mmCIF file of C-alpha atoms in Angstrom:
data_model
loop_
_atom_site.group_PDB
_atom_site.id
_atom_site.type_symbol
_atom_site.label_atom_id
_atom_site.label_comp_id
_atom_site.label_asym_id
_atom_site.label_seq_id
_atom_site.Cartn_x
_atom_site.Cartn_y
_atom_site.Cartn_z
ATOM 1 C CA MET V 1 -35.165 -35.603 39.371
ATOM 2 C CA GLU V 2 -32.404 -37.812 40.614
ATOM 3 C CA GLU V 3 -32.541 -41.376 39.365
ATOM 4 C CA HIS V 4 -34.454 -43.670 41.706
ATOM 5 C CA LYS V 5 -34.918 -47.396 41.749
ATOM 6 C CA LYS V 6 -38.002 -48.734 40.051
ATOM 7 C CA ASP V 7 -38.866 -51.282 42.693
ATOM 8 C CA TYR V 8 -42.625 -50.656 43.049
ATOM 9 C CA LEU V 9 -45.568 -51.119 40.737
ATOM 10 C CA ILE V 10 -47.616 -47.920 40.952
ATOM 11 C CA LYS V 11 -51.214 -47.685 39.788
ATOM 12 C CA ILE V 12 -52.807 -44.240 39.778
ATOM 13 C CA THR V 13 -56.493 -43.587 39.194
ATOM 14 C CA GLY V 14 -57.706 -40.019 38.851
ATOM 15 C CA LYS V 15 -61.330 -38.921 38.641
ATOM 16 C CA GLN V 16 -62.583 -35.457 37.770
ATOM 17 C CA THR V 17 -66.241 -34.397 37.843
ATOM 18 C CA VAL V 18 -67.385 -31.200 36.114
ATOM 19 C CA ASP V 19 -71.082 -30.356 35.670
ATOM 20 C CA GLY V 20 -72.065 -33.952 36.458
ATOM 21 C CA GLU V 21 -69.717 -35.415 33.825
ATOM 22 C CA GLN V 22 -66.969 -37.672 35.134
ATOM 23 C CA ASP V 23 -63.616 -38.321 33.465
ATOM 24 C CA VAL V 24 -61.386 -41.157 34.699
ATOM 25 C CA ILE V 25 -57.690 -41.507 33.933
ATOM 26 C CA GLU V 26 -55.596 -44.525 34.875
ATOM 27 C CA LEU V 27 -51.829 -44.826 34.792
ATOM 28 C CA GLU V 28 -49.673 -47.804 35.620
ATOM 29 C CA THR V 29 -45.926 -47.379 35.944
ATOM 30 C CA THR V 30 -42.974 -48.305 38.119
ATOM 31 C CA GLY V 31 -41.271 -46.097 40.639
ATOM 32 C CA HIS V 32 -39.887 -45.890 44.124
ATOM 33 C CA TYR V 33 -41.230 -45.427 47.657
ATOM 34 C CA GLU V 34 -39.274 -44.448 50.732
ATOM 35 C CA GLU V 35 -39.690 -42.874 54.136
ATOM 36 C CA LYS V 36 -37.170 -40.341 55.470
ATOM 37 C CA ASP V 37 -37.486 -38.623 58.850
ATOM 38 C CA GLY V 38 -41.202 -39.481 59.075
ATOM 39 C CA VAL V 39 -41.986 -38.093 55.595
ATOM 40 C CA ARG V 40 -43.146 -40.532 52.904
ATOM 41 C CA TYR V 41 -42.131 -40.127 49.238
ATOM 42 C CA ILE V 42 -43.432 -41.797 46.081
ATOM 43 C CA TYR V 43 -41.356 -41.161 42.923
ATOM 44 C CA TYR V 44 -42.460 -41.964 39.368
ATOM 45 C CA THR V 45 -42.254 -40.694 35.793
ATOM 46 C CA GLU V 46 -45.247 -40.110 33.526
ATOM 47 C CA TYR V 47 -44.773 -40.432 29.779
ATOM 48 C CA VAL V 48 -47.209 -38.110 28.023
ATOM 49 C CA GLU V 49 -48.092 -38.169 24.328
ATOM 50 C CA GLU V 50 -48.427 -34.649 22.946
ATOM 51 C CA GLU V 51 -48.983 -33.166 19.499
ATOM 52 C CA ASP V 52 -45.398 -31.908 19.283
ATOM 53 C CA GLY V 53 -43.865 -35.145 20.601
ATOM 54 C CA ASP V 54 -43.762 -37.203 23.736
ATOM 55 C CA SER V 55 -42.590 -35.744 27.016
ATOM 56 C CA GLU V 56 -41.705 -36.961 30.483
ATOM 57 C CA ARG V 57 -42.969 -35.558 33.753
ATOM 58 C CA ASP V 58 -41.165 -36.584 36.899
ATOM 59 C CA THR V 59 -43.521 -36.643 39.868
ATOM 60 C CA VAL V 60 -42.947 -36.762 43.610
ATOM 61 C CA VAL V 61 -45.838 -37.421 45.968
ATOM 62 C CA LYS V 62 -44.791 -36.228 49.417
ATOM 63 C CA ILE V 63 -46.861 -37.149 52.488
ATOM 64 C CA GLU V 64 -46.202 -35.227 55.691
ATOM 65 C CA GLY V 65 -47.974 -36.090 58.929
ATOM 66 C CA ASP V 66 -51.532 -37.382 58.705
ATOM 67 C CA SER V 67 -53.067 -34.661 56.564
ATOM 68 C CA LEU V 68 -50.725 -33.068 53.985
ATOM 69 C CA VAL V 69 -50.040 -34.521 50.538
ATOM 70 C CA SER V 70 -47.985 -32.523 48.027
ATOM 71 C CA ILE V 71 -47.690 -33.468 44.369
ATOM 72 C CA ILE V 72 -44.651 -31.918 42.697
ATOM 73 C CA ARG V 73 -44.248 -32.292 38.929
ATOM 74 C CA THR V 74 -41.231 -31.243 36.915
ATOM 75 C CA GLY V 75 -40.736 -31.188 33.178
ATOM 76 C CA ASP V 76 -42.201 -28.932 30.496
ATOM 77 C CA TYR V 77 -45.216 -27.976 32.635
ATOM 78 C CA GLN V 78 -44.404 -27.767 36.305
ATOM 79 C CA SER V 79 -46.865 -27.761 39.159
ATOM 80 C CA GLN V 80 -47.035 -28.104 42.888
ATOM 81 C CA LEU V 81 -50.371 -29.110 44.342
ATOM 82 C CA MET V 82 -50.733 -28.892 48.128
ATOM 83 C CA LEU V 83 -53.561 -31.042 49.451
ATOM 84 C CA GLU V 84 -54.106 -30.504 53.173
ATOM 85 C CA LEU V 85 -57.125 -31.971 54.932
ATOM 86 C CA ASP V 86 -59.861 -29.389 55.644
ATOM 87 C CA SER V 87 -57.654 -26.588 54.294
ATOM 88 C CA GLN V 88 -57.503 -24.411 51.206
ATOM 89 C CA HIS V 89 -54.280 -23.645 49.366
ATOM 90 C CA GLN V 90 -53.475 -21.538 46.323
ATOM 91 C CA CYS V 91 -51.267 -23.416 43.855
ATOM 92 C CA LEU V 92 -49.509 -22.649 40.564
ATOM 93 C CA TYR V 93 -50.294 -24.975 37.671
ATOM 94 C CA GLN V 94 -48.449 -24.575 34.349
ATOM 95 C CA THR V 95 -50.221 -25.535 31.125
ATOM 96 C CA PRO V 96 -49.447 -25.175 27.405
ATOM 97 C CA PHE V 97 -51.888 -22.232 27.467
ATOM 98 C CA GLY V 98 -50.247 -20.355 30.332
ATOM 99 C CA ASP V 99 -49.945 -20.414 34.094
ATOM 100 C CA LEU V 100 -53.027 -20.797 36.298
ATOM 101 C CA MET V 101 -53.469 -19.980 39.944
ATOM 102 C CA ILE V 102 -55.916 -22.468 41.402
ATOM 103 C CA ASN V 103 -57.499 -22.779 44.821
ATOM 104 C CA VAL V 104 -57.557 -26.287 46.216
ATOM 105 C CA PHE V 105 -59.764 -27.447 49.091
ATOM 106 C CA THR V 106 -59.105 -30.979 50.367
ATOM 107 C CA ASN V 107 -61.793 -32.957 52.182
ATOM 108 C CA VAL V 108 -60.279 -36.490 52.299
ATOM 109 C CA VAL V 109 -56.702 -37.645 52.929
ATOM 110 C CA ASP V 110 -56.364 -41.355 53.658
ATOM 111 C CA PHE V 111 -53.298 -43.560 53.322
ATOM 112 C CA ASP V 112 -51.636 -46.695 54.579
ATOM 113 C CA LEU V 113 -48.080 -47.195 53.357
ATOM 114 C CA THR V 114 -45.357 -49.633 54.363
ATOM 115 C CA SER V 115 -42.192 -50.869 52.669
ATOM 116 C CA ASP V 116 -44.342 -53.616 51.084
ATOM 117 C CA GLY V 117 -46.729 -51.109 49.457
ATOM 118 C CA GLY V 118 -50.129 -49.695 50.282
ATOM 119 C CA TYR V 119 -52.423 -46.912 49.119
ATOM 120 C CA VAL V 120 -53.090 -43.166 49.132
ATOM 121 C CA ASN V 121 -56.581 -41.692 48.564
ATOM 122 C CA VAL V 122 -57.274 -37.960 48.290
ATOM 123 C CA GLU V 123 -60.456 -36.037 47.414
ATOM 124 C CA TYR V 124 -60.437 -32.313 46.688
ATOM 125 C CA SER V 125 -62.138 -29.516 44.772
ATOM 126 C CA LEU V 126 -60.532 -27.002 42.428
ATOM 127 C CA ASN V 127 -61.578 -23.386 41.944
ATOM 128 C CA PHE V 128 -60.199 -21.079 39.270
ATOM 129 C CA ASN V 129 -60.227 -17.493 40.544
ATOM 130 C CA THR V 130 -63.610 -17.441 42.302
ATOM 131 C CA ASP V 131 -65.317 -19.902 39.940
ATOM 132 C CA PHE V 132 -65.931 -23.545 40.827
ATOM 133 C CA GLY V 133 -63.824 -25.831 38.656
ATOM 134 C CA SER V 134 -64.231 -29.487 39.526
ATOM 135 C CA GLU V 135 -64.482 -32.208 42.140
ATOM 136 C CA ASN V 136 -61.453 -34.486 42.018
ATOM 137 C CA GLU V 137 -60.104 -37.619 43.581
ATOM 138 C CA PHE V 138 -57.085 -39.775 43.056
ATOM 139 C CA SER V 139 -55.856 -43.042 44.423
ATOM 140 C CA ILE V 140 -52.376 -44.473 44.284
ATOM 141 C CA GLU V 141 -51.761 -48.163 44.850
ATOM 142 C CA LEU V 142 -48.209 -49.360 45.473
ATOM 143 C CA LYS V 143 -46.979 -52.909 45.315
ATOM 144 C CA ARG V 144 -43.364 -53.820 45.961
ATOM 145 C CA LEU V 145 -41.801 -55.755 43.095
ATOM 146 C CA SER V 146 -39.753 -58.741 44.134
ATOM 147 C CA ALA V 147 -36.297 -59.198 42.692
ATOM 148 C CA ALA V 148 -37.407 -62.588 41.408
ATOM 149 C CA ASN V 149 -40.520 -61.159 39.725
ATOM 150 C CA PRO V 150 -39.766 -57.700 38.230
ATOM 151 C CA LEU V 151 -41.849 -56.220 35.419
#
């Protein structure tokens, strides 16, 4: 990923529910937000601790129109998740155990973003082959960092 400014505080909360058990993951990092030709982009890097050493995953959240959010991750395990309101998409998800084809059905896409910051909320379900996988949701909160008050 090309180098972007780190001029936004980004807080990501992900929730996954499987068989009534919920797992919550939170990540706070810095990154960049911009809008080009009506498409919104959020750029950030995740630093992941793994058994064989730490790795980085560059992530782009791309928001097109009112109902399509794509999450594109690069690095050791690449993925592209297409989350389109009231639609199902088949997506490739790479893991240390091999590649998975997953079906994604999105039932909520809500966002309000400006150059000062804002939020993105998405709720979706995952199916592996024909088997139900999980109910998922994530929220992204953006806050512009001022030059006088960087992290």
